Amino acid sequence: METNQNTEVLCLEGLKKSFGDLLVLDNIDLRVTKGETIVILGASGSGKSTMLRCVNFMEVPSGGRIILHGEQVGKENQNGSRTYDEKSLSDLRSRVGMVFQHFNLFPHMTVKQNVMEGPRTVLKCDQAECERRAKLYLDKVGLGWKADAWPSELSGGQQQRVAIARALAMEPDIMLFDEATSALDPELVGEVLETMKQLAEEGMTMLIVTHELGFAYTVADRVLFLSKGKILEQGAPEAVLINPKEEATKNFLRGHGSFRLPEPNLD
Amino acid sequence: MDYQWDFSAVVTYWPVLLVGLKNTIILAAVCLVLGLFFGLFVGAARYSSNRLVNWPATAFVEVFRNTPVLVQIMWFYFAFPIISPIEVNAFTAATLGLTLNTVAFSSEIYRAGIQSISKGQWEAAKALGMTYTEQMRRIILPQAIRRMVPAFTNRAVELVKMTSLASVIAYGELMHQAKTISIIAFNPIEMYTSVAIIFFVLIAPLSLLVQRLEMKKRKSS
Amino acid sequence: MGYEWDFSVVFGNFDLLLLGLVNTLKVTGLALFFGIPLGLVLALMRLYGNKALRWPAGFIIEFLRSTPPIAQLFWFFFALPILLGVEIDPFSASVLTFSLQSSAFFAEVFRGGIQSIDNGQWEAAKAIGMTRNATLQRIILPQAVKRMIPAFLERAIELMKTTTLVSTISYSDLLYQANTIAQSSYRTLEVYTTAAAMYFVVILACSLLVGRLEHRLGRSGEITRG
Ligand SMILES: Nc1ncnc2c1ncn2[C@@H]1O[C@H](COP(=O)(O)OP(=O)(O)O)[C@@H](O)[C@H]1O
Ligand SMILES: [Mg+2]
């Protein structure tokens, strides 16, 4: 057996974030082990996006520690605060993949160029390696055949899968999904969730913000419920989704009436 | 650079500059008022479906938008008097050139502004039984003009800058006065620096206003 | 009106007018050549510089936009040479003035174009670890420039019109040639009308081109104004 230390990919300790006077994240502690799929739930404004964005320093935390593979990000100053230079942040972000609600593909590049952009510009891979990764990860999301298309020629679901391939091409240690299906027409949600599920099965470490409770139930190893910037409740999907302890969690789940448990297995 | 700046002549000739400033403001104000006034009619004419009305208006606008304003002023000063029944002095020529130029540009602003109002507004007004003129005056223009304010302010900025061109035909506005003084007092550096600063002080507030208005417009839309 | 039109002096000197037109295009072209990159630099300073860059850039842009070009030209032609103790010929003064003058306007076009790009593009590039410079170069500017093309051309047309000012410091552009011919022939009406017509043809052709482009880009929803 490996020790916990070796399999821990990400560790948040007392993570705090405020915007001016508004405290958005309040002492978040979280340990994520390799291959774990964690779904984060919470009402709008509870700080889910901010939490993900702190992990790859799209937002600089106001306090606490973020440890990726045993290394703390940034340099410590004498007074205990930390500074983050562009190089180390770029380095961190290249190891943390992120997928947004609004795919944000680069419209002036083809699908393949989108996927190759990170390996080329950030990782300085040679052409052959960029091509290899583009092919590999586009095939993985089932879009190898669209390699030469422009983003505007794809459906929303396809665009989001390209965005996933673009993040995967960096071969990150962990993937973050911020409401990756919220901007999609209902009939396109399935293909993206399917891709995410496949990644989970292949052992990718993932932090997923979603409102798809059915997906959370079947795919998550652990579910967190965030309320007012705190982790109010966490545990196995059955525990949090079926038998929530906290009133706020119950209210939240009541608001998502369309959530139905998977059919019981009767054979 | 060991040049010794000496602004004393600027102080000595201040009254002369003041006359220039006054003339600059008069020229700009006259052309702005006339330009915006007649611009509305030309804009309306371009909007008309009658070709006899809209073609000449279009030709006028295109000619004045697609030739340099200095050429327009020179034309009115040197060429126009030959066929003109009236005396053309520098002020008249500058006023003609700058006014017609402003008419052409502002007519486009009116047109764009009116076109930006949705069809539904015309229809709603029509459904109330208003005539075309009433629809225009009571419903469309009040909405459109609000949207046009930044563009008109911008026109005013351009116009104040353009008045300096009247110096080329020796109309005694700010630039011309400065040129004259600089020759008498041998101080082109101080003179042209001062005049640039005066223009800046005159125009910058308008410029900033345009930016404010545009930002507000962008936010509200 | 009893005036007898006589265009013979125009025909006789048409080569001079054409030469003037070439000189007009020369000053315009050079001012664009220097003004556009300089405008980009000013825009980047204003958008992303620290205070020591942002403020001067903002001031330079506002100053150049808020003073009449003729005042700038006279300053560079009559004042600057004394200040520096060197001679500056009309051509150099013209190119210098209009490069700087147009750079201020191009800076604003660049700024508008860059700011029009959705913030999600920055975020997506950041998320794969791209630095700000790389993002600007590879993601933002390529998209922004495409949207700015019509605004660029519009500014270029304005610039060409403004270069008529060089005639006032005796650089032989089209208007200067017209002045010369008109004064020596007394056929001011014909000469100035012809010069105006020549400007009209060139500028209208450019305007129509801009209109075309705007229409095409506008249809694909890729357009911003400067
Ligand atoms: N850049 C920002 N500046 C100021 N407030 C912000 C910013 N980003 C988020 N917030 C605020 O932080 C709170 C949490 O936002 P967010 O993390 O986006 O919530 P969620 O993703 O759970 O809906 C909200 O009240 C939001 O208004
Ligand atoms: Mg969110």
XYZ file of C-alpha atoms and ligand atoms in Angstrom:
742
model
C 0.000 0.000 0.000
C 1.147 3.518 -0.796
C 1.054 5.969 2.031
C -1.573 8.655 2.089
C 1.180 11.245 1.591
C 2.059 9.836 -1.812
C -1.457 9.576 -3.123
C -2.577 13.009 -2.011
C -2.826 15.220 -5.080
C -4.276 18.377 -3.607
C -4.606 19.725 -0.132
C -6.429 22.887 0.923
C -5.779 24.112 4.445
C -7.807 26.917 5.951
C -8.403 28.415 2.521
C -9.901 31.896 2.729
C -10.989 34.290 0.044
C -12.680 37.645 0.314
C -13.612 40.283 -2.231
C -13.303 43.530 -0.349
C -15.457 43.108 2.733
C -17.279 40.097 1.347
C -15.936 36.838 2.779
C -16.622 34.245 0.083
C -14.550 31.271 1.270
C -14.254 30.717 4.990
C -11.660 28.210 6.185
C -11.969 25.473 3.617
C -10.086 22.276 4.427
C -9.954 19.568 1.800
C -7.711 16.661 0.926
C -8.038 15.095 -2.477
C -6.408 11.734 -3.154
C -5.310 10.485 -6.521
C -8.130 9.275 -8.718
C -10.823 10.736 -6.524
C -13.885 12.360 -8.068
C -15.388 15.031 -5.864
C -18.638 16.793 -6.704
C -19.252 20.184 -5.122
C -22.848 21.279 -4.607
C -24.247 24.489 -3.242
C -26.671 27.292 -3.913
C -25.748 30.053 -6.320
C -23.322 32.439 -4.655
C -22.136 29.906 -2.077
C -18.552 30.149 -3.361
C -18.235 27.043 -5.554
C -16.657 28.818 -8.515
C -14.398 30.841 -6.280
C -13.152 27.670 -4.632
C -12.237 26.082 -7.965
C -10.705 29.314 -9.193
C -8.505 29.519 -6.115
C -7.138 26.037 -6.746
C -5.478 27.160 -9.976
C -4.998 30.725 -8.781
C -7.378 32.343 -11.206
C -8.223 34.063 -7.932
C -5.438 34.608 -5.450
C -6.530 33.282 -2.034
C -6.664 35.755 0.843
C -5.390 33.196 3.318
C -4.633 29.539 3.962
C -2.491 27.087 2.080
C -2.831 25.292 -1.230
C -0.565 22.300 -1.602
C -0.274 20.508 -4.899
C 1.654 17.255 -4.781
C 3.254 18.203 -1.501
C 4.461 21.580 -2.768
C 3.029 24.844 -1.595
C 2.468 27.396 -4.313
C 4.300 30.727 -4.248
C 7.172 32.110 -2.220
C 6.821 32.963 1.419
C 7.629 36.518 2.507
C 9.123 37.457 5.840
C 5.768 38.469 7.285
C 4.202 35.156 6.339
C 2.226 36.388 3.317
C 3.014 34.888 -0.057
C 3.954 36.263 -3.447
C 3.255 34.510 -6.689
C 5.337 35.241 -9.750
C 3.912 34.696 -13.200
C 6.258 31.788 -13.914
C 5.235 29.698 -10.916
C 1.538 30.402 -11.496
C 1.864 29.440 -15.145
C 3.599 26.275 -14.009
C 0.840 25.494 -11.529
C -1.918 26.136 -14.039
C -0.294 23.873 -16.572
C -0.725 21.052 -14.029
C -4.333 21.896 -13.177
C -6.876 21.606 -15.979
C -9.988 23.740 -15.921
C -13.198 23.582 -17.921
C -15.598 26.522 -17.891
C -19.333 26.904 -18.217
C -18.850 28.904 -21.408
C -16.334 26.661 -23.214
C -14.163 29.653 -24.192
C -12.594 27.954 -27.175
C -10.268 30.173 -29.186
C -12.452 31.052 -32.183
C -9.578 31.945 -34.499
C -8.026 28.491 -34.199
C -9.222 25.138 -35.458
C -10.193 22.413 -33.024
C -6.772 20.808 -33.327
C -4.951 24.110 -32.904
C -7.017 24.791 -29.795
C -5.845 21.546 -28.261
C -2.219 22.041 -29.348
C -1.989 25.625 -28.075
C -1.147 24.752 -24.473
C 1.424 22.031 -25.194
C 3.066 24.295 -27.755
C 3.075 27.675 -26.024
C 3.288 26.663 -22.382
C 4.998 23.270 -22.343
C 7.157 24.020 -25.419
C 6.530 20.572 -26.868
C 7.783 19.937 -30.386
C 5.393 19.681 -33.302
C 5.244 15.874 -33.275
C 4.396 15.770 -29.589
C 1.729 18.456 -30.002
C 0.176 16.494 -32.854
C 0.302 13.286 -30.845
C -1.467 14.864 -27.901
C -4.067 16.542 -30.081
C -4.925 13.251 -31.724
C -4.900 11.291 -28.480
C -7.151 13.619 -26.516
C -9.492 14.516 -29.340
C -10.012 10.786 -29.868
C -10.599 10.389 -26.159
C -13.481 12.882 -26.235
C -14.671 11.331 -29.483
C -13.916 14.287 -31.723
C -10.844 13.184 -33.662
C -12.921 13.528 -36.814
C -13.519 17.221 -36.126
C -9.822 18.100 -35.784
C -9.839 20.567 -38.667
C -13.217 22.154 -37.958
C -13.616 25.654 -36.510
C -15.195 26.022 -33.081
C -18.127 27.927 -34.588
C -18.990 24.863 -36.679
C -19.516 22.670 -33.622
C -22.504 22.162 -31.365
C -22.249 23.357 -27.784
C -21.677 19.833 -26.524
C -18.900 19.264 -29.034
C -17.298 22.584 -28.133
C -17.298 21.639 -24.487
C -15.700 18.280 -25.281
C -12.988 20.097 -27.234
C -12.462 22.335 -24.200
C -12.015 19.169 -22.121
C -9.501 17.817 -24.647
C -7.665 21.142 -24.540
C -7.321 20.849 -20.771
C -6.369 17.147 -20.942
C -3.642 17.856 -23.493
C -1.658 19.506 -20.716
C -1.729 16.078 -19.006
C -2.742 17.694 -15.716
C -2.669 16.111 -12.272
C -6.195 17.247 -11.548
C -9.163 18.549 -13.539
C -11.622 21.229 -12.412
C -15.084 21.496 -13.964
C -17.147 24.613 -13.217
C -20.744 23.939 -14.271
C -19.479 22.454 -17.497
C -22.975 21.572 -18.682
C -24.986 24.563 -17.452
C -24.772 26.495 -20.710
C -25.826 23.541 -22.854
C -29.175 22.686 -24.344
C -30.650 19.750 -22.394
C -30.150 17.272 -25.240
C -26.408 18.037 -25.337
C -25.739 17.629 -21.638
C -25.486 13.836 -21.822
C -22.490 13.624 -24.147
C -20.415 15.915 -21.941
C -21.363 14.091 -18.736
C -20.526 10.822 -20.468
C -17.049 12.135 -21.284
C -16.548 13.262 -17.698
C -17.719 9.914 -16.390
C -15.278 8.113 -18.641
C -12.452 10.287 -17.289
C -13.470 9.410 -13.744
C -13.392 5.725 -14.582
C -9.927 6.076 -16.055
C -8.715 7.403 -12.735
C -8.484 11.139 -13.370
C -8.592 13.231 -10.205
C -11.476 15.669 -10.538
C -13.249 18.479 -8.715
C -16.636 19.007 -10.297
C -19.157 21.772 -9.675
C -22.474 20.706 -11.150
C -26.203 20.810 -10.628
C -26.643 17.363 -12.210
C -27.456 15.425 -9.070
C -27.940 12.144 -10.918
C -24.425 12.454 -12.245
C -23.131 13.292 -8.763
C -24.852 10.233 -7.385
C -23.432 7.778 -9.862
C -19.963 9.198 -10.503
C -18.780 10.975 -7.366
C -16.633 9.290 -4.759
C -17.424 12.109 -2.415
C -19.948 14.962 -2.404
C -19.351 18.306 -0.701
C -22.123 20.697 0.133
C -20.968 24.295 0.272
C -22.959 26.958 2.061
C -21.912 30.561 2.647
C -18.301 29.761 1.937
C -18.066 26.780 4.281
C -18.165 23.045 3.682
C -21.374 22.343 5.541
C -21.576 18.644 4.889
C -19.580 16.033 3.033
C -19.466 12.312 2.516
C -20.403 9.503 0.170
C -23.101 10.407 -2.379
C -25.664 8.214 -0.640
C -25.034 9.977 2.649
C -25.241 13.537 1.394
C -27.838 13.128 -1.340
C -30.185 10.607 0.236
C -29.759 11.225 3.952
C -28.580 14.807 4.352
C -28.098 15.921 7.945
C -28.160 19.678 7.571
C -31.274 21.711 7.011
C -29.594 23.794 4.302
C -28.675 20.670 2.356
C -32.220 19.387 2.561
C -33.570 22.708 1.302
C -31.133 22.687 -1.550
C -32.079 19.137 -2.548
C -35.785 19.968 -2.327
C -35.168 22.755 -4.830
C -33.804 20.186 -7.265
C -36.982 18.177 -7.519
C -36.088 16.654 -10.832
C -33.378 14.549 -9.200
C -34.373 10.924 -9.361
C -32.388 8.012 -8.030
C -31.215 5.449 -10.511
C -33.628 2.560 -11.062
C -33.146 -0.151 -8.455
C -31.193 -3.116 -9.710
C -33.588 -6.063 -9.582
C -31.794 -8.934 -11.224
C 18.690 71.036 -24.555
C 19.717 74.338 -23.059
C 16.977 76.410 -24.628
C 15.833 79.234 -22.375
C 12.058 79.262 -22.300
C 10.614 82.746 -22.196
C 6.867 83.164 -22.011
C 6.902 86.939 -21.534
C 5.653 87.609 -25.070
C 2.714 85.307 -24.450
C 1.791 87.517 -21.523
C 2.411 90.732 -23.426
C 0.279 89.659 -26.355
C -2.359 87.955 -24.233
C -5.130 90.342 -25.415
C -4.331 89.404 -29.007
C -4.651 85.724 -28.142
C -7.879 86.430 -26.329
C -9.350 87.938 -29.502
C -8.303 84.730 -31.288
C -9.914 82.606 -28.612
C -13.121 84.600 -28.892
C -13.156 84.166 -32.673
C -12.471 80.439 -32.348
C -15.424 80.050 -30.030
C -17.711 82.165 -32.210
C -16.809 80.218 -35.338
C -17.265 76.873 -33.604
C -20.565 77.870 -32.028
C -22.061 79.282 -35.228
C -21.062 76.249 -37.273
C -22.246 73.813 -34.625
C -25.689 75.371 -34.304
C -26.194 75.758 -38.057
C -24.679 72.347 -38.772
C -26.857 70.448 -36.315
C -29.955 72.356 -37.407
C -29.602 71.753 -41.132
C -28.181 68.297 -40.505
C -31.562 67.198 -39.227
C -33.200 68.171 -42.527
C -30.540 66.552 -44.667
C -30.736 63.457 -42.489
C -34.507 63.359 -42.908
C -34.092 63.898 -46.655
C -31.775 60.905 -46.857
C -34.368 58.892 -45.001
C -37.062 59.828 -47.503
C -38.200 57.281 -50.045
C -38.611 59.957 -52.721
C -35.570 59.793 -54.998
C -35.748 63.445 -55.948
C -35.252 64.233 -52.286
C -32.910 61.518 -51.205
C -30.409 61.458 -54.077
C -29.280 65.073 -53.876
C -29.049 64.760 -50.106
C -26.937 61.633 -50.471
C -24.674 63.271 -53.048
C -24.199 66.286 -50.782
C -23.316 64.141 -47.781
C -20.904 61.946 -49.716
C -19.071 64.915 -51.233
C -18.578 66.619 -47.888
C -17.675 63.458 -46.019
C -15.211 62.287 -48.618
C -13.160 65.418 -49.187
C -10.722 67.035 -46.753
C -12.245 69.889 -44.795
C -9.241 72.105 -45.567
C -9.951 71.666 -49.273
C -13.560 72.652 -48.589
C -12.487 75.815 -46.814
C -9.958 76.694 -49.529
C -12.566 76.068 -52.170
C -15.038 78.432 -50.510
C -12.370 81.072 -50.042
C -10.558 80.983 -53.384
C -12.900 79.290 -55.868
C -16.420 80.033 -54.705
C -16.158 83.878 -54.897
C -15.806 83.591 -58.660
C -19.336 82.230 -59.050
C -20.758 83.680 -55.866
C -23.231 86.552 -55.990
C -22.161 87.648 -52.502
C -18.898 88.855 -51.072
C -16.950 86.012 -49.459
C -14.575 86.989 -46.691
C -12.512 84.616 -44.563
C -15.216 84.259 -41.922
C -17.901 83.486 -44.510
C -15.709 80.944 -46.281
C -14.742 79.224 -43.034
C -18.343 79.229 -41.841
C -19.578 77.782 -45.118
C -16.951 75.048 -45.194
C -17.236 74.024 -41.565
C -21.028 74.288 -41.433
C -21.611 72.182 -44.516
C -19.077 69.672 -43.261
C -20.931 69.492 -39.949
C -24.263 69.207 -41.751
C -22.952 66.196 -43.668
C -21.567 64.393 -40.633
C -24.432 65.196 -38.301
C -27.035 64.118 -40.850
C -25.452 60.683 -40.650
C -25.680 60.765 -36.872
C -29.381 61.617 -37.054
C -29.942 58.892 -39.587
C -28.123 56.232 -37.577
C -29.836 57.382 -34.391
C -33.293 57.205 -35.920
C -32.595 53.829 -37.457
C -31.509 52.500 -34.085
C -35.043 52.916 -32.722
C -36.983 49.696 -33.113
C -39.799 49.378 -35.633
C -42.178 48.620 -32.788
C -41.965 52.233 -31.606
C -43.118 53.542 -34.980
C -45.900 51.001 -35.066
C -47.068 51.731 -31.554
C -47.183 55.449 -32.344
C -48.978 54.791 -35.605
C -51.493 52.573 -33.809
C -52.354 55.542 -31.600
C -53.282 57.401 -34.762
C -50.291 59.762 -34.897
C -49.233 61.260 -38.199
C -45.691 60.667 -39.497
C -44.524 64.036 -38.200
C -46.079 63.402 -34.812
C -44.529 59.939 -34.603
C -41.172 61.460 -35.419
C -41.408 64.479 -33.171
C -43.061 62.993 -30.123
C -41.900 59.378 -30.060
C -38.845 58.695 -32.206
C -36.678 61.817 -31.922
C -36.836 62.136 -28.127
C -35.496 58.594 -27.806
C -33.044 58.846 -30.667
C -31.515 62.155 -29.609
C -30.512 60.725 -26.261
C -28.549 58.053 -28.075
C -26.981 60.622 -30.380
C -25.571 62.844 -27.639
C -22.110 61.200 -27.506
C -21.745 61.384 -31.285
C -22.790 65.042 -31.351
C -20.378 65.903 -28.562
C -17.696 64.185 -30.571
C -18.650 66.324 -33.554
C -18.243 69.411 -31.377
C -14.738 68.255 -30.459
C -13.856 67.775 -34.101
C -15.376 71.120 -34.971
C -13.352 73.071 -32.427
C -10.229 71.411 -33.783
C -11.264 72.188 -37.358
C -11.744 75.893 -36.664
C -7.945 76.126 -36.486
C -7.934 75.519 -40.242
C -9.442 78.952 -40.765
C -5.982 80.295 -39.946
C -4.904 79.098 -43.387
C -7.196 81.688 -44.990
C -6.131 84.288 -42.411
C -9.272 84.353 -40.291
C -8.168 85.742 -36.944
C -8.861 82.743 -34.738
C -6.498 81.428 -32.107
C -4.058 79.655 -34.399
C -3.771 82.634 -36.723
C -3.156 85.051 -33.867
C -0.481 82.745 -32.498
C 1.213 82.530 -35.871
C 1.206 86.314 -36.193
C 2.596 86.881 -32.726
C 5.254 84.221 -33.177
C 6.551 86.086 -36.208
C 6.538 89.480 -34.494
C 8.016 88.257 -31.222
C 10.295 85.522 -32.599
C 8.960 83.027 -30.080
C 7.458 80.103 -32.029
C 8.288 77.626 -29.262
C 6.449 79.416 -26.474
C 3.679 80.599 -28.767
C 2.813 77.260 -30.335
C 3.208 75.488 -27.017
C 0.813 77.938 -25.398
C -1.708 77.657 -28.182
C -1.610 73.856 -28.014
C -2.263 74.052 -24.283
C -5.136 76.505 -24.753
C -6.751 74.217 -27.293
C -6.190 71.260 -25.007
C -7.889 73.040 -22.116
C -10.754 73.947 -24.427
C -11.215 70.493 -25.938
C -10.149 67.958 -23.303
C -13.248 68.432 -21.125
C -15.466 67.785 -24.150
C -13.327 64.778 -25.040
C -13.649 63.355 -21.559
C -17.379 63.987 -21.655
C -17.619 61.931 -24.853
C -15.788 59.057 -23.206
C -18.032 59.231 -20.145
C -21.163 59.255 -22.260
C -19.979 56.384 -24.403
C -19.083 54.302 -21.392
C -22.502 54.976 -19.905
C -24.134 54.034 -23.174
C -22.161 50.805 -23.411
C -23.092 49.879 -19.866
C -26.781 50.540 -20.362
C -26.969 48.491 -23.542
C -23.935 82.969 -64.382
C -21.655 84.216 -67.059
C -18.550 82.466 -65.881
C -16.631 80.639 -68.627
C -15.098 77.451 -67.349
C -11.664 76.701 -68.724
C -9.898 73.561 -67.622
C -6.873 73.881 -69.923
C -4.563 74.921 -67.099
C -5.712 71.858 -65.156
C -4.963 69.550 -68.073
C -1.655 71.278 -68.703
C -0.548 70.732 -65.117
C -2.228 67.434 -64.395
C 1.120 65.710 -63.898
C 1.872 68.152 -61.069
C -1.450 67.364 -59.430
C -0.773 63.643 -59.750
C 2.649 64.126 -58.230
C 0.924 65.940 -55.382
C -1.452 63.024 -54.940
C 1.491 60.624 -54.795
C 3.069 62.791 -52.100
C -0.204 62.819 -50.175
C -0.248 59.029 -50.283
C 3.419 58.920 -49.302
C 2.913 60.958 -46.130
C -0.242 59.005 -45.312
C 1.465 55.661 -45.868
C 4.498 56.518 -43.758
C 2.341 57.928 -40.962
C 0.391 54.658 -40.954
C 3.603 52.656 -40.993
C 4.872 54.367 -37.842
C 1.550 55.301 -36.287
C -0.001 51.840 -36.029
C 2.808 50.103 -34.105
C 3.220 53.178 -31.935
C -0.516 53.144 -31.297
C -0.292 49.518 -30.197
C 2.500 50.367 -27.778
C 0.509 53.291 -26.336
C -2.594 51.123 -26.010
C -0.701 48.368 -24.197
C 0.930 50.909 -21.897
C -2.447 52.389 -21.110
C -4.137 49.045 -20.584
C -1.489 46.965 -18.844
C 1.274 49.294 -17.747
C 1.998 50.234 -14.160
C 1.204 53.777 -13.110
C 4.492 55.119 -14.449
C 3.486 53.923 -17.923
C -0.273 54.216 -17.774
C -0.470 57.878 -16.880
C 1.972 59.242 -19.451
C 0.423 57.073 -22.149
C -3.047 58.285 -21.257
C -1.896 61.876 -21.224
C -0.090 61.626 -24.562
C -3.129 60.026 -26.171
C -5.541 62.611 -24.773
C -3.262 65.498 -25.628
C -2.797 64.422 -29.220
C -6.511 63.785 -29.613
C -7.527 67.064 -28.026
C -5.328 69.516 -29.916
C -5.767 70.558 -33.547
C -3.407 68.764 -35.925
C -2.315 72.099 -37.383
C -1.095 73.224 -33.962
C 0.871 69.992 -33.685
C 2.322 70.362 -37.154
C 3.396 73.966 -36.528
C 4.930 72.958 -33.253
C 7.009 70.241 -34.856
C 7.936 72.382 -37.846
C 8.511 75.807 -36.300
C 9.210 75.149 -32.633
C 10.958 71.786 -32.326
C 13.880 72.645 -34.663
C 14.802 75.638 -32.494
C 14.478 73.572 -29.356
C 16.724 70.830 -30.711
C 18.978 73.087 -32.750
C 18.535 70.946 -35.853
C 16.767 71.576 -39.115
C 13.621 69.636 -39.819
C 12.371 69.708 -43.387
C 8.645 69.875 -44.185
C 8.504 66.214 -45.171
C 10.063 64.945 -41.934
C 7.962 67.298 -39.819
C 4.845 66.028 -41.604
C 5.667 62.367 -41.150
C 6.625 62.964 -37.528
C 3.437 64.892 -36.739
C 1.048 62.540 -38.436
C 2.725 59.409 -37.104
C 2.277 60.693 -33.577
C -1.138 62.170 -34.190
C -2.517 58.991 -35.727
C -0.852 56.799 -33.118
C -3.136 58.362 -30.512
C -6.197 57.449 -32.527
C -4.910 53.995 -33.332
C -4.187 53.477 -29.644
C -7.868 54.022 -28.964
C -8.834 51.641 -31.753
C -6.525 48.992 -30.310
C -7.870 49.589 -26.843
C -11.453 49.247 -28.016
C -10.615 46.100 -29.954
C -8.734 44.446 -27.115
C -11.423 45.307 -24.595
C -14.101 43.917 -26.871
C -12.670 40.407 -26.565
C -14.641 38.360 -24.091
C -12.958 37.917 -20.730
C -13.469 34.159 -21.056
C -10.696 34.116 -23.652
C -8.254 35.489 -21.092
C -9.441 32.987 -18.529
C -9.187 30.008 -20.850
C -5.640 30.949 -21.810
C -4.712 31.563 -18.195
C -6.175 28.210 -17.202
C -3.778 26.344 -19.480
C -0.913 28.309 -18.006
C -0.341 30.873 -20.725
C 1.376 34.063 -19.591
C -0.184 37.453 -20.194
C 2.170 38.241 -23.042
C 1.563 34.916 -24.746
C -2.187 35.358 -24.328
C -2.065 38.817 -25.860
C 0.056 37.713 -28.774
C -1.578 34.416 -29.616
C -5.168 34.707 -28.408
C -6.337 38.280 -27.920
C -4.635 40.368 -30.606
C -5.309 37.995 -33.516
C -9.017 38.179 -32.716
C -9.021 41.879 -31.889
C -7.142 42.954 -35.003
C -9.635 41.234 -37.236
C -12.473 43.156 -35.623
C -10.574 46.416 -35.829
C -9.906 46.370 -39.565
C -12.799 48.656 -40.529
C -11.962 51.102 -37.741
C -8.342 51.085 -38.931
C -9.351 51.901 -42.463
C -11.668 54.640 -41.268
C -8.802 56.183 -39.326
C -6.536 55.849 -42.345
C -9.052 57.797 -44.426
C -9.304 60.494 -41.773
C -5.535 60.630 -41.751
C -5.356 61.116 -45.501
C -7.780 64.017 -45.225
C -5.801 65.564 -42.397
C -2.520 65.396 -44.303
C -3.764 68.289 -46.468
C -2.304 70.399 -43.668
C 1.208 69.702 -44.900
C 0.506 72.199 -47.685
C 0.683 74.935 -45.055
C 4.338 74.159 -44.393
C 5.082 73.940 -48.121
C 5.279 70.213 -48.555
C 4.085 69.549 -52.093
C 1.045 67.388 -51.522
C -2.019 67.562 -53.737
C -3.459 70.636 -52.063
C -0.124 72.454 -52.204
C 0.193 71.755 -55.914
C -3.333 73.057 -56.410
C -2.490 76.222 -54.485
C 0.569 76.801 -56.631
C -1.173 76.220 -59.920
C -4.183 78.294 -58.884
C -2.091 81.252 -57.818
C -0.029 81.340 -60.988
C -2.953 80.793 -63.352
C -5.800 82.648 -61.573
C -8.017 79.698 -62.550
C -8.835 79.030 -58.901
C -12.317 77.664 -59.509
C -11.193 74.982 -61.957
C -8.052 74.056 -60.066
C -9.602 73.759 -56.608
C -12.632 71.962 -57.977
C -10.376 69.466 -59.722
C -8.272 68.950 -56.605
C -11.430 68.414 -54.564
C -12.661 65.924 -57.150
C -9.379 64.020 -57.016
C -9.570 63.761 -53.236
C -13.184 62.731 -53.549
C -12.435 59.877 -55.931
C -9.605 58.446 -53.851
C -11.364 58.840 -50.516
C -14.725 57.625 -51.742
C -13.062 54.514 -53.166
C -11.519 53.832 -49.761
C -14.820 54.538 -47.981
C -16.679 52.132 -50.221
C -14.068 49.503 -49.474
C -14.557 50.066 -45.754
C -18.311 49.796 -46.176
C -17.886 46.490 -47.971
C -15.620 45.116 -45.300
C -17.863 46.303 -42.525
C -20.784 44.631 -44.177
C -18.907 41.360 -44.550
C -17.397 41.331 -41.079
C -20.606 42.704 -39.594
C -22.499 39.750 -40.923
C -20.182 37.347 -39.167
C -20.610 39.443 -36.029
C -16.969 40.383 -35.775
C -16.859 44.111 -35.641
C -16.043 46.845 -33.187
C -15.733 50.553 -33.494
C -12.670 52.472 -32.433
N -14.499 38.905 -8.873
C -15.405 39.081 -7.899
N -15.520 40.265 -7.286
C -16.424 40.463 -6.290
N -17.253 39.522 -5.846
C -17.191 38.310 -6.419
C -16.269 38.026 -7.473
N -16.437 36.741 -7.856
C -17.411 36.245 -7.071
N -17.866 37.172 -6.205
C -18.890 36.987 -5.188
O -18.541 35.859 -4.429
C -19.684 35.096 -4.093
C -19.490 33.658 -4.543
O -19.446 33.609 -5.936
P -19.218 32.263 -6.742
O -17.985 31.614 -6.233
O -19.248 32.599 -8.179
O -20.481 31.423 -6.335
P -21.093 30.136 -7.039
O -20.161 29.676 -8.106
O -21.261 29.171 -5.939
O -22.415 30.569 -7.581
C -20.861 35.768 -4.756
O -21.526 36.553 -3.790
C -20.234 36.651 -5.793
O -21.010 37.801 -5.982
Mg -20.403 29.563 -10.211
